Coordinates of C-alpha atoms in Angstrom, one line a residue:
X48 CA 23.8 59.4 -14.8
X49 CA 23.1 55.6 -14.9
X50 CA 24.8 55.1 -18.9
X51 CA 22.4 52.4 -19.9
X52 CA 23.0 50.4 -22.8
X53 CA 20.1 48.8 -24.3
X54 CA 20.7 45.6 -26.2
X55 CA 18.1 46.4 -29.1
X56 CA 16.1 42.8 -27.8
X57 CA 12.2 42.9 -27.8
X58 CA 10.0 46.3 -26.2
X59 CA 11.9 49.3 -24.9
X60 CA 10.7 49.4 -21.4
X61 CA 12.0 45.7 -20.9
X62 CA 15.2 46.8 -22.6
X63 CA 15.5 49.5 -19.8
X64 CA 14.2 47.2 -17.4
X65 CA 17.5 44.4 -18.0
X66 CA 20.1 47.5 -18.7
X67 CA 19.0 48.5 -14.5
X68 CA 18.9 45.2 -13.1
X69 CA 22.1 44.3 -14.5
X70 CA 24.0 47.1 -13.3
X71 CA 22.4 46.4 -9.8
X72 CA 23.6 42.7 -9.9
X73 CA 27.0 43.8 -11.0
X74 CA 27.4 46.1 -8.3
X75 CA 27.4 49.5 -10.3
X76 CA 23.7 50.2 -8.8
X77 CA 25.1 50.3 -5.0
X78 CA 22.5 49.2 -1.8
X79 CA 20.5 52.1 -1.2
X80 CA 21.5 54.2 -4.2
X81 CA 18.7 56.6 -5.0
X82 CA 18.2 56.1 -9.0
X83 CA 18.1 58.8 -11.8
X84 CA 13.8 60.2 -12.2
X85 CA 12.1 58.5 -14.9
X86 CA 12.0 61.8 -16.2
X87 CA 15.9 62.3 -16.6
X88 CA 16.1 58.6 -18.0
X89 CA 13.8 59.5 -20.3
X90 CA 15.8 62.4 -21.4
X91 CA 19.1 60.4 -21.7
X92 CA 17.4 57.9 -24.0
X93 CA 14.9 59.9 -25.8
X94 CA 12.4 57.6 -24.7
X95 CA 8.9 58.6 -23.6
X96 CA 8.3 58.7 -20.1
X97 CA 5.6 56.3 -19.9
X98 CA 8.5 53.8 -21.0
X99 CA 10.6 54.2 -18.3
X100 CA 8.0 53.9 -15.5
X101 CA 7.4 50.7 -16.8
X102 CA 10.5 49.6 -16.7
X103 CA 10.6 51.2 -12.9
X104 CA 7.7 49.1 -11.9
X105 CA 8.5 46.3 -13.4
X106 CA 11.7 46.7 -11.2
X107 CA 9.9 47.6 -8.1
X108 CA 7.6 44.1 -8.6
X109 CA 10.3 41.7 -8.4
X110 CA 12.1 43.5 -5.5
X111 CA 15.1 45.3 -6.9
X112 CA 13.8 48.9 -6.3
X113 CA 12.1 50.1 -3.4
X114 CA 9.8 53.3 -3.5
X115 CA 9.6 56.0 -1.4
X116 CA 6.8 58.6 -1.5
X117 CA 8.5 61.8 -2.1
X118 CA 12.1 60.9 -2.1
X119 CA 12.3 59.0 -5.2
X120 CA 13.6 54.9 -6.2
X121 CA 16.0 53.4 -4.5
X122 CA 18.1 50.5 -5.3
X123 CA 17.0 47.3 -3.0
X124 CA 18.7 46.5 0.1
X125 CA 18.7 42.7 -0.1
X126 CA 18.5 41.4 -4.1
X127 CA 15.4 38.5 -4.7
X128 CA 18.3 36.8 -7.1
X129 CA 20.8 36.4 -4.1
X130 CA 17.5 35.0 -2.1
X131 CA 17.1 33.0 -5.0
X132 CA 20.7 31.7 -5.3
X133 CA 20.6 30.4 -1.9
X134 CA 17.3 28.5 -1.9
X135 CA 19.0 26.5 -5.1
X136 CA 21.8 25.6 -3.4
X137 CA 21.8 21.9 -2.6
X138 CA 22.7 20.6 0.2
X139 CA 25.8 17.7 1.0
X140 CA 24.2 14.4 1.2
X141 CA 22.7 13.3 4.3
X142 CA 23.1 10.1 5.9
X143 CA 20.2 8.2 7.4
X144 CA 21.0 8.7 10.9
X145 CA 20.8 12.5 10.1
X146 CA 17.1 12.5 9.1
X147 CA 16.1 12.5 12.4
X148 CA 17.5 16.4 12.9
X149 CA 14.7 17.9 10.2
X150 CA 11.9 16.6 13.0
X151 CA 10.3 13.1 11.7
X152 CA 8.0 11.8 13.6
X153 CA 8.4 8.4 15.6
X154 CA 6.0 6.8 13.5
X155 CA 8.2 8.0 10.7
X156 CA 10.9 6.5 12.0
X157 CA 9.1 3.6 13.0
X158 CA 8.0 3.2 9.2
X159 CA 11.7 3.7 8.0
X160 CA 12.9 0.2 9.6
X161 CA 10.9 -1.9 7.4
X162 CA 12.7 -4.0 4.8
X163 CA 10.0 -5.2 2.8
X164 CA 10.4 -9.1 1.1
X165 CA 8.3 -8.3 -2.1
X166 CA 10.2 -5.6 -3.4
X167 CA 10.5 -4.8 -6.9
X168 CA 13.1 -7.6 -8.7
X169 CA 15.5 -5.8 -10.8
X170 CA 14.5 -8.0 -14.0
X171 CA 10.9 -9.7 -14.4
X172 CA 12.0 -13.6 -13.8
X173 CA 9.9 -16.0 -16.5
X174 CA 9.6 -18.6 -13.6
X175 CA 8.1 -16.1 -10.7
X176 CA 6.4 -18.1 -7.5
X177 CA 5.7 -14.3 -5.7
X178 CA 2.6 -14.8 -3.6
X179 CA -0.3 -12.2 -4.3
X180 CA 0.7 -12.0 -8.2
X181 CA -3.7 -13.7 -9.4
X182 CA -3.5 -14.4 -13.0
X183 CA -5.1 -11.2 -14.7
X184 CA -5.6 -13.5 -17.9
X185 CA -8.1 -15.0 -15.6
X186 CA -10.0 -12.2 -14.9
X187 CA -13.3 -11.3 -17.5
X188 CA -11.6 -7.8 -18.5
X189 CA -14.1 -7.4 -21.0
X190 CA -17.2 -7.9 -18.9
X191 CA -15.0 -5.1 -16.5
X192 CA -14.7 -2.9 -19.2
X193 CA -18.3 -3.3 -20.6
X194 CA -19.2 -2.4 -16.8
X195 CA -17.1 0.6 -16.8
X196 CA -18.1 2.3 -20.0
X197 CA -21.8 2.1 -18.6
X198 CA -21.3 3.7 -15.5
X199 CA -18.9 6.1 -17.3
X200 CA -22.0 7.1 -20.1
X201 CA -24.7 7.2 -17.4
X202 CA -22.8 9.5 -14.8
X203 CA -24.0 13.2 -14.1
X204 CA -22.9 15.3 -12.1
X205 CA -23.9 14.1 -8.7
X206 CA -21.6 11.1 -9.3
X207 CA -18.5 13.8 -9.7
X208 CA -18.8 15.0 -6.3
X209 CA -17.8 14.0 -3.1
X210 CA -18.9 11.2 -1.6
X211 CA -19.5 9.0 1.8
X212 CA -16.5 8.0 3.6
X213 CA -17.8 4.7 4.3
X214 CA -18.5 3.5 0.5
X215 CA -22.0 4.1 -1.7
X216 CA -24.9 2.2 -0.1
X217 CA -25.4 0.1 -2.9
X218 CA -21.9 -1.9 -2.8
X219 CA -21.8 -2.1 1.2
X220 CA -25.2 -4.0 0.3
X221 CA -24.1 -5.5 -2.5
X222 CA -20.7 -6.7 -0.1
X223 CA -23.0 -7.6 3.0
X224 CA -25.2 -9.8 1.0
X225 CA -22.4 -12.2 -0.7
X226 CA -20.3 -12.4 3.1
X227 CA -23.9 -13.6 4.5
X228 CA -23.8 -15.9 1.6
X229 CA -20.8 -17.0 1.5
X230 CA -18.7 -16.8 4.7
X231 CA -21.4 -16.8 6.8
X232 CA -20.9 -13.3 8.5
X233 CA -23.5 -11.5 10.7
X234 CA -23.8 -7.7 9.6
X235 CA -25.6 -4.8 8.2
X236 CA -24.9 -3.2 5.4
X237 CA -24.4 -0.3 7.9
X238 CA -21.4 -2.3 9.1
X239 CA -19.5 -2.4 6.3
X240 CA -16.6 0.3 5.8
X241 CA -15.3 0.4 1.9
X242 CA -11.5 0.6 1.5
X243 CA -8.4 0.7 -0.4
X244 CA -7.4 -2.7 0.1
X245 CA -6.8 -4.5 3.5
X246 CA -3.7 -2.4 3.8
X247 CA -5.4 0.9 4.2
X248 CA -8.0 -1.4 6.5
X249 CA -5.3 -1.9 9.1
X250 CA -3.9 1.2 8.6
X251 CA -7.3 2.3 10.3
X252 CA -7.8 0.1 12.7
X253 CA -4.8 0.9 14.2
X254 CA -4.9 4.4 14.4
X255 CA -8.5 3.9 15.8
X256 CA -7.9 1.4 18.4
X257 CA -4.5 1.1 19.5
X258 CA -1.8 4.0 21.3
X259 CA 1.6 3.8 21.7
X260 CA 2.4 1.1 24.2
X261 CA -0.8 -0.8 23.4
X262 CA -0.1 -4.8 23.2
X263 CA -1.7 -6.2 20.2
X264 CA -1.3 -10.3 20.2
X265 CA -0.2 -11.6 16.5
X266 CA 0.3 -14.6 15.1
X267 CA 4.2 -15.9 14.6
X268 CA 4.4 -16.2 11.6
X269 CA 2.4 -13.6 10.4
X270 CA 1.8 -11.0 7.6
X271 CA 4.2 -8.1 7.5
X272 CA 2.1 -5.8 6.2
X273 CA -0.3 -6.3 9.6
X274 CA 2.9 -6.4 11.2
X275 CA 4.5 -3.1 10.7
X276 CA 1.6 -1.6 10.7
X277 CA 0.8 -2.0 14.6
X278 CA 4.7 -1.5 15.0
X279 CA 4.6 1.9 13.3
X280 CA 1.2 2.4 15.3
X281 CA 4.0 2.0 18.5
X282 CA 2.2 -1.0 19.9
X283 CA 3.8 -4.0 21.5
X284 CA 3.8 -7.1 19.7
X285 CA 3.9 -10.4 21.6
X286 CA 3.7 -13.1 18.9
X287 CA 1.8 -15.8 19.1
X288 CA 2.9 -19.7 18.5
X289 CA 1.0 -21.2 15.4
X290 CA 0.8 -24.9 14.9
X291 CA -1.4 -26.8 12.5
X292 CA -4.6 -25.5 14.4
X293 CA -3.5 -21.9 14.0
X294 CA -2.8 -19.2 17.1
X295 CA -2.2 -21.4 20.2
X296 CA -2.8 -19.6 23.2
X297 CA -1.2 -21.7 26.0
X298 CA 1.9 -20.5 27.3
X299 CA 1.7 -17.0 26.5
X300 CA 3.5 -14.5 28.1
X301 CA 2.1 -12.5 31.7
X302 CA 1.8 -9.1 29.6
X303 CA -0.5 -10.7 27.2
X304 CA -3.1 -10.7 29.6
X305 CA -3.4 -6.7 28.8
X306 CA -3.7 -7.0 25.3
X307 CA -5.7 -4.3 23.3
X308 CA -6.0 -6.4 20.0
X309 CA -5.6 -9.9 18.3
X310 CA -5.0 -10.5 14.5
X311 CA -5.3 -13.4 13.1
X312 CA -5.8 -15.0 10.1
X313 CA -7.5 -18.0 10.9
X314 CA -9.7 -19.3 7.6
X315 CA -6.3 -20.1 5.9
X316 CA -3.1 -18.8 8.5
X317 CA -0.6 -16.3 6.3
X318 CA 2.0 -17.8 5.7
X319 CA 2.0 -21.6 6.9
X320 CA -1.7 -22.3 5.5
X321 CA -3.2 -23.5 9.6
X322 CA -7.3 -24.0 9.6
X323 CA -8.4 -22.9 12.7
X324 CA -10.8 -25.8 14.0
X325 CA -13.9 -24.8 15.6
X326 CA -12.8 -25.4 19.1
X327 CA -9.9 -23.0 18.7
X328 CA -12.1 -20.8 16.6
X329 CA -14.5 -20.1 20.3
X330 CA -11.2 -20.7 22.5
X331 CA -10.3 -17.4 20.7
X332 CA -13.7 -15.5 21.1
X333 CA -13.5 -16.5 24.5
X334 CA -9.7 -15.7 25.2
X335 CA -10.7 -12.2 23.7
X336 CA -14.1 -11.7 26.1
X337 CA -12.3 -12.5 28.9
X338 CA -9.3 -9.8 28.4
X339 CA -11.4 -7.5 26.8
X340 CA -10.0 -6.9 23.2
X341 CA -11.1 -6.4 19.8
X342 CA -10.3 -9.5 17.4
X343 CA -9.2 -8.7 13.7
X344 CA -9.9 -11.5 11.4
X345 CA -8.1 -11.0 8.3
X346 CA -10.3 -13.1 5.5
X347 CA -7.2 -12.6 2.6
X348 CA -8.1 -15.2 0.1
X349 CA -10.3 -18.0 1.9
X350 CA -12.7 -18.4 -1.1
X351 CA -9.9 -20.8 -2.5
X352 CA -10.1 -23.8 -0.3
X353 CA -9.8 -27.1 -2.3
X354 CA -10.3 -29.7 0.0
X355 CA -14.1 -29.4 1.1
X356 CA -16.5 -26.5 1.9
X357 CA -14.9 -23.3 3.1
X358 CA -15.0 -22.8 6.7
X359 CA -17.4 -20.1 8.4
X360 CA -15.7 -17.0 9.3
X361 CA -15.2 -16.7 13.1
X362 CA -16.7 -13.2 13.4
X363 CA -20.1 -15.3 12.6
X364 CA -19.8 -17.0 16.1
X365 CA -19.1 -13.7 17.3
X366 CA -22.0 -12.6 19.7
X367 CA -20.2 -10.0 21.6
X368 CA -19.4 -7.2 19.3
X369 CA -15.4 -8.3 19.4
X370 CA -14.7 -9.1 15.5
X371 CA -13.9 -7.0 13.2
X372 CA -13.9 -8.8 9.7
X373 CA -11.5 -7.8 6.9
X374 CA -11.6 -9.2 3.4
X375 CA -9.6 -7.8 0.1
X376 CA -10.8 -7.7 -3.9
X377 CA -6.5 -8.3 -4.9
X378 CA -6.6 -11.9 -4.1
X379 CA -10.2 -12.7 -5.8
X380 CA -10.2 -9.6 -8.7
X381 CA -6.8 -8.0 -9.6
X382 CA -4.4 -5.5 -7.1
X383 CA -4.6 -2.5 -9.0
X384 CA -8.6 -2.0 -8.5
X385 CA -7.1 -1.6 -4.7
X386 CA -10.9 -2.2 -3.2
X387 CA -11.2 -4.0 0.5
X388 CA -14.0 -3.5 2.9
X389 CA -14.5 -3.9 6.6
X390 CA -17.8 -5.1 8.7
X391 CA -17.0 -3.7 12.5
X392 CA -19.1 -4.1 15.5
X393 CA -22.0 -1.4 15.2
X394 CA -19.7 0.7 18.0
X395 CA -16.8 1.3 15.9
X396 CA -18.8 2.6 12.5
X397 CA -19.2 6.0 13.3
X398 CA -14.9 6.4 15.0
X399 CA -13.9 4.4 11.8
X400 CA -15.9 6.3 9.5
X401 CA -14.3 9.8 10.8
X402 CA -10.7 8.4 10.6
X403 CA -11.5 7.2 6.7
X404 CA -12.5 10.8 6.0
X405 CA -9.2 12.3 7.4
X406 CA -7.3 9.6 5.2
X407 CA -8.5 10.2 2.0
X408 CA -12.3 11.3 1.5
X409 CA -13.8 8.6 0.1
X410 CA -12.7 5.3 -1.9
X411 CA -13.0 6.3 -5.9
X412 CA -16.7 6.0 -6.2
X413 CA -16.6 5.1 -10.5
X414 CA -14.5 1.7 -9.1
X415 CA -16.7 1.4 -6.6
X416 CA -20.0 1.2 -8.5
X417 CA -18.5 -0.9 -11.2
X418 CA -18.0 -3.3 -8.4
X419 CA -21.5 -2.9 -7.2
X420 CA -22.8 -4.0 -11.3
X421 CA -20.0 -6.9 -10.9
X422 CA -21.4 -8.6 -7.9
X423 CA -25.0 -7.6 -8.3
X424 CA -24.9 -9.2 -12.2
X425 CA -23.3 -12.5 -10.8
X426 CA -20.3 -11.6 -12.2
X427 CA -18.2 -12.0 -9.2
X428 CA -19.6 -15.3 -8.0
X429 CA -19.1 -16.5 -11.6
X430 CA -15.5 -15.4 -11.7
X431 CA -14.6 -17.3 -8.5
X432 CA -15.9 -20.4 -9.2
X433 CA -13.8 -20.3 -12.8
X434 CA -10.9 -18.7 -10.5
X435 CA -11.5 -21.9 -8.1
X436 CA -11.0 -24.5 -10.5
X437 CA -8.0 -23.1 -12.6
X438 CA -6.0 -22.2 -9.2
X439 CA -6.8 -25.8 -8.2
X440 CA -5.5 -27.1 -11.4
X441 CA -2.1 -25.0 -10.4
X442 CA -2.1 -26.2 -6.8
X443 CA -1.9 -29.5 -8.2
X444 CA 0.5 -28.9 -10.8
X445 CA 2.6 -27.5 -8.2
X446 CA 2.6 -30.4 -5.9
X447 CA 2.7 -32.8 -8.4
X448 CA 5.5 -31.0 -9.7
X449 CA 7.6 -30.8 -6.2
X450 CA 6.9 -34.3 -5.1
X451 CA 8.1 -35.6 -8.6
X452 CA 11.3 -32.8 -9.1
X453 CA 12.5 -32.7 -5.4
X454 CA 11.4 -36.1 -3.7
X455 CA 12.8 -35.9 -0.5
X456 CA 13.9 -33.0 -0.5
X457 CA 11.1 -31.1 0.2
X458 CA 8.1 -31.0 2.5
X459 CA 4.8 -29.2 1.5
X460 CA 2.5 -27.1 4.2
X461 CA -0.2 -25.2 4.0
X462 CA -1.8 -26.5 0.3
X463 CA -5.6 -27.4 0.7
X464 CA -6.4 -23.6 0.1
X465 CA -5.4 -20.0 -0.8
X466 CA -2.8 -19.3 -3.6
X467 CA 0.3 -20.0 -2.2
X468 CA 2.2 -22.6 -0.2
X469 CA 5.4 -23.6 2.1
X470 CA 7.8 -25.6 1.4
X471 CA 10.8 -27.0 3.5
X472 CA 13.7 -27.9 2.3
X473 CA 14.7 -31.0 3.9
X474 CA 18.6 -30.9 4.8
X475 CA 19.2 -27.2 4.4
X476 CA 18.9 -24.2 7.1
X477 CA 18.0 -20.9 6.7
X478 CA 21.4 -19.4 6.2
X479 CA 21.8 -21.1 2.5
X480 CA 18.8 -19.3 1.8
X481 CA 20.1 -16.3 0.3
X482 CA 22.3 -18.1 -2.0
X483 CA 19.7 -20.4 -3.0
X484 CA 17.6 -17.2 -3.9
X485 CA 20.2 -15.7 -5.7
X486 CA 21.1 -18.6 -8.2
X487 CA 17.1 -19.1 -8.5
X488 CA 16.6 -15.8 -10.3
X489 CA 20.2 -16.4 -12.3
X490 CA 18.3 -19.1 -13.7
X491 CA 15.1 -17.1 -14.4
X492 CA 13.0 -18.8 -11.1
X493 CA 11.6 -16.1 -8.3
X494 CA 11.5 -17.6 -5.1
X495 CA 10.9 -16.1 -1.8
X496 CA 12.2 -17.3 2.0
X497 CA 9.8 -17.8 4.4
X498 CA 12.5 -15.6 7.0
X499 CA 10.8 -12.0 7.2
X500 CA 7.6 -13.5 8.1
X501 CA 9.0 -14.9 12.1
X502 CA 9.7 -13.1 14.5
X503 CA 12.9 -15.6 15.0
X504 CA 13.8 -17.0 11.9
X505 CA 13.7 -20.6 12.2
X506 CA 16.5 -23.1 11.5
X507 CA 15.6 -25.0 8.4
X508 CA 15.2 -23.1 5.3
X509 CA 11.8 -22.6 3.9
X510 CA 10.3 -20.7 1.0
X511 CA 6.7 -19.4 0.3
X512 CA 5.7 -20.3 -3.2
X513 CA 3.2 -18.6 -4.7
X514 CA 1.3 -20.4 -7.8
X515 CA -1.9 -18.3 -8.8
X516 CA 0.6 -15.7 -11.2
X517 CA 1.8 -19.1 -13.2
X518 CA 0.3 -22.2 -15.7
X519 CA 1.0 -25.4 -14.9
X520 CA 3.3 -25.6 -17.8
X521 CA 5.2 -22.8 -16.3
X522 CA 4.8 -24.2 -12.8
X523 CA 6.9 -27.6 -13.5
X524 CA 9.5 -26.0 -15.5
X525 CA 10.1 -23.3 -12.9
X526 CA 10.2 -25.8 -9.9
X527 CA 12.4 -28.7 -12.5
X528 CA 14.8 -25.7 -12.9
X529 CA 14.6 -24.9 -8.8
X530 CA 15.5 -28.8 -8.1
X531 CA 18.4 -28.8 -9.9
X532 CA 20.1 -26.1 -8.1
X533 CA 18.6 -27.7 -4.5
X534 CA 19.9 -31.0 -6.1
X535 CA 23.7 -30.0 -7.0
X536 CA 24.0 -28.5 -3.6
X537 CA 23.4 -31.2 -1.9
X538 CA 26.0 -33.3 -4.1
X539 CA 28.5 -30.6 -3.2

């Protein structure tokens, strides 16, 4: 006999079902014990037999009981809740060193290094020169919104399924018709490859064109985010020497010679702000001919240039097939809408297309027609001229502001266009910078070095200042409150 107790809680059967399971757990039910017939359970507790064989099966379901055709029920070998107890247990803490032992990748490895500059402050600083931060009270939300309830109220359901990797036709149009336009780029709308950003852009390009041990030639300085990506790709950087014409190519190493790819951003040089001329502009399609590499020109924010007519985008010299053009909606629109494109030489659609599709399908296609309504309505051409003039009012403000707070003390670079610039503080090398970072944001300013972007960190200390996320009002009072702290150290 088992002598079940039943604890009087909800249906019988269950009842019977928790009064077995227990005395299984507990050891009374041994491994391999053959249990009382339902019939004799039933008899014990003046139950109907029915009962019982569902409390049985309920038993046999979850792995406590085991059946055998003829012979009867047996209690289970190996308990589910002792499976159970030893999936929960967590494990001691592991280091970072012993990742490596549950089978990452190299490129997950490779992606582990990176220390990213613009991560998350603790606290939201009032006074916040981070470069990419656009003023969103800029941006004609409600002309967005009025755009995106339209498409939302005309959609059926073709425009819920799945779509082309490469973007709807009518926005790679729409997109090929303003970089004709605008930026003078050669392409078809069959050219152009809708993204999530340029990040996911790069991401693709180097998984389509470069293998471990490639040698990709980047600019130094450069953008980290272009950086790490070709280092988690395994490629071998040789950087590049920029001066005020951009990427200089004399006295480049031997290896260079065998290089798979060049990325460069030459309209307005991330970070130190370098037009490339037009001489350089054809010493660099001609560099790239002759070794027989693809050239990525990175287009990030070139539609803000202040000081004359924005320059023509090198891949419209191109007549080779070697350019492949990038260009980003964050910088002009807002980050979140996270929309880039690309326009590759006709033989790279159909490789880049495929490796889009593994990524992630298709680019949300709701986001993507809104866009197409936004540029085809004028919108977008609208929005960047208004854009234009207030993030030339900043620039202004800015370097009004650091000639009249810090004098001497610093030395501007990179300002006739984009959203951000350099400045060098005269007197002061690169190992104050930290301190001079850390008693910024005590006094409510974000500032950010200019370090992480060099391969070797130079000497003097510079920062990257970012204006486009601030008024003018805020501009002065966050660079007055930056020259004090520049000024007392150099009393000290």
């Amino acid at each position: 006999m088992m002598l079940l107790t039943l604890d009087g809680v909800g249906p019988v059967y269950l009842q019977i079902y928790r009064a077995v399971r227990s005395r299984i757990l507990d050891g009374s039910l041994a491994p391999g014990l053959r249990l009382q017939s339902t019939r004799e359970v039933a008899v014990e507790l003046r139950v109907a037999r029915n009962t019982v064989l569902q409390a049985y099966e309920q038993l046999l379901a979850e792995g406590y009981v085991s059946g055998r055709v003829g012979s009867g029920t047996f209690v289970a070998r190996e308990m589910p809740d002792r499976m159970m107890e030893v999936a929960d247990t967590s494990p001691e803490p592991m280091s970072p060193g012993d990742q490596t032992a549950f089978g990452l990748s190299s490129f997950a490895q490779r992606v582990q290094i990176w220390d990213s500059p613009l991560k998350p402050k603790p606290r939201a600083l009032r006074y916040d020169f981070r470069y990419g931060h656009p003023d969103i009270e800029d941006f004609p939300f409600d002309v967005w919104r009025r755009l995106l309830a339209r498409r939302a109220r005309s959609a059926n359901a073709n425009s819920l399924l799945y779509a082309a990797p490469e973007g709807t036709p009518a926005l790679r149009r729409a997109i090929a018709g303003y970089v004709q336009r605008s930026r003078g780029v050669r392409c078809h709308e069959d050219q152009v490859l809708v993204v999530n950003g340029s990040q996911q852009a790069l991401d693709l390009l180097a998984r389509a064109l470069l293998d471990p041990g490639d040698v990709v030639l980047i600019e130094n300085p450069s953008y980290l985010g272009a950086r790490e990506v070709f280092r988690a790709a395994g490629a071998r950087l040789i950087p590049g020497r920029v001066d005020p014409d951009g990427l200089n190519f004399e006295g480049l190493p031997r290896i260079a010679n065998r290089t798979r790819l060049i990325y460069v951003t030459p309209s307005h040089q991330f970070p130190t702000g370098a037009v490339m001329p037009l001489a350089r502009r054809l010493a660099l399609l001609s560099w790239a001919q002759a070794t027989g590499c693809y050239v990525i020109e990175d287009d990030y924010d070139s539609e803000f240039r202040y000081d004359g007519k924005p320059v023509e985008a090198v891949q419209g010299l191109d007549r080779s097939g070697l350019v492949i053009y990038l260009g980003t909606m964050s910088k002009t629109l807002f980050p979140g809408l996270r929309l880039g494109y690309l326009i590759v030489p006709p033989a790279l659609v159909e490789p880049l297309r495929a490796i889009k599709f593994l990524a992630d399908r298709h680019t949300s296609t709701l986001q993507q027609d809104v866009l197409t309504d936004f540029i085809a309505d004028g919108h977008f051409e609208r929005h960047l001229r208004r854009s234009r003039k207030r993030n030339a009012s900043r620039r202004e403000a800015l370097m009004q502001s650091l000639t009249r707070r810090l004098g001497g003390l610093g030395e501007m670079q990179g300002a006739n266009a984009g959203l951000h610039m350099m400045v060098w503080l005269s007197g002061r090398v690169n190992s104050e910078l930290s301190s001079i970072v850390t008693q910024a944001a005590a006094a409510d300013v974000g500032i950010y070095p200019v370090t992480p972007y060099y391969f070797d960190p130079p000497h003097q200390a510079g920062l990257l200042l970012g204006y486009a996320g601030l008024d003018e009002s805020g501009i002065d009072q966050g660079i007055t409150r930056l020259a004090a702290i520049i000024t007392a150290r150099r009393a000290a």
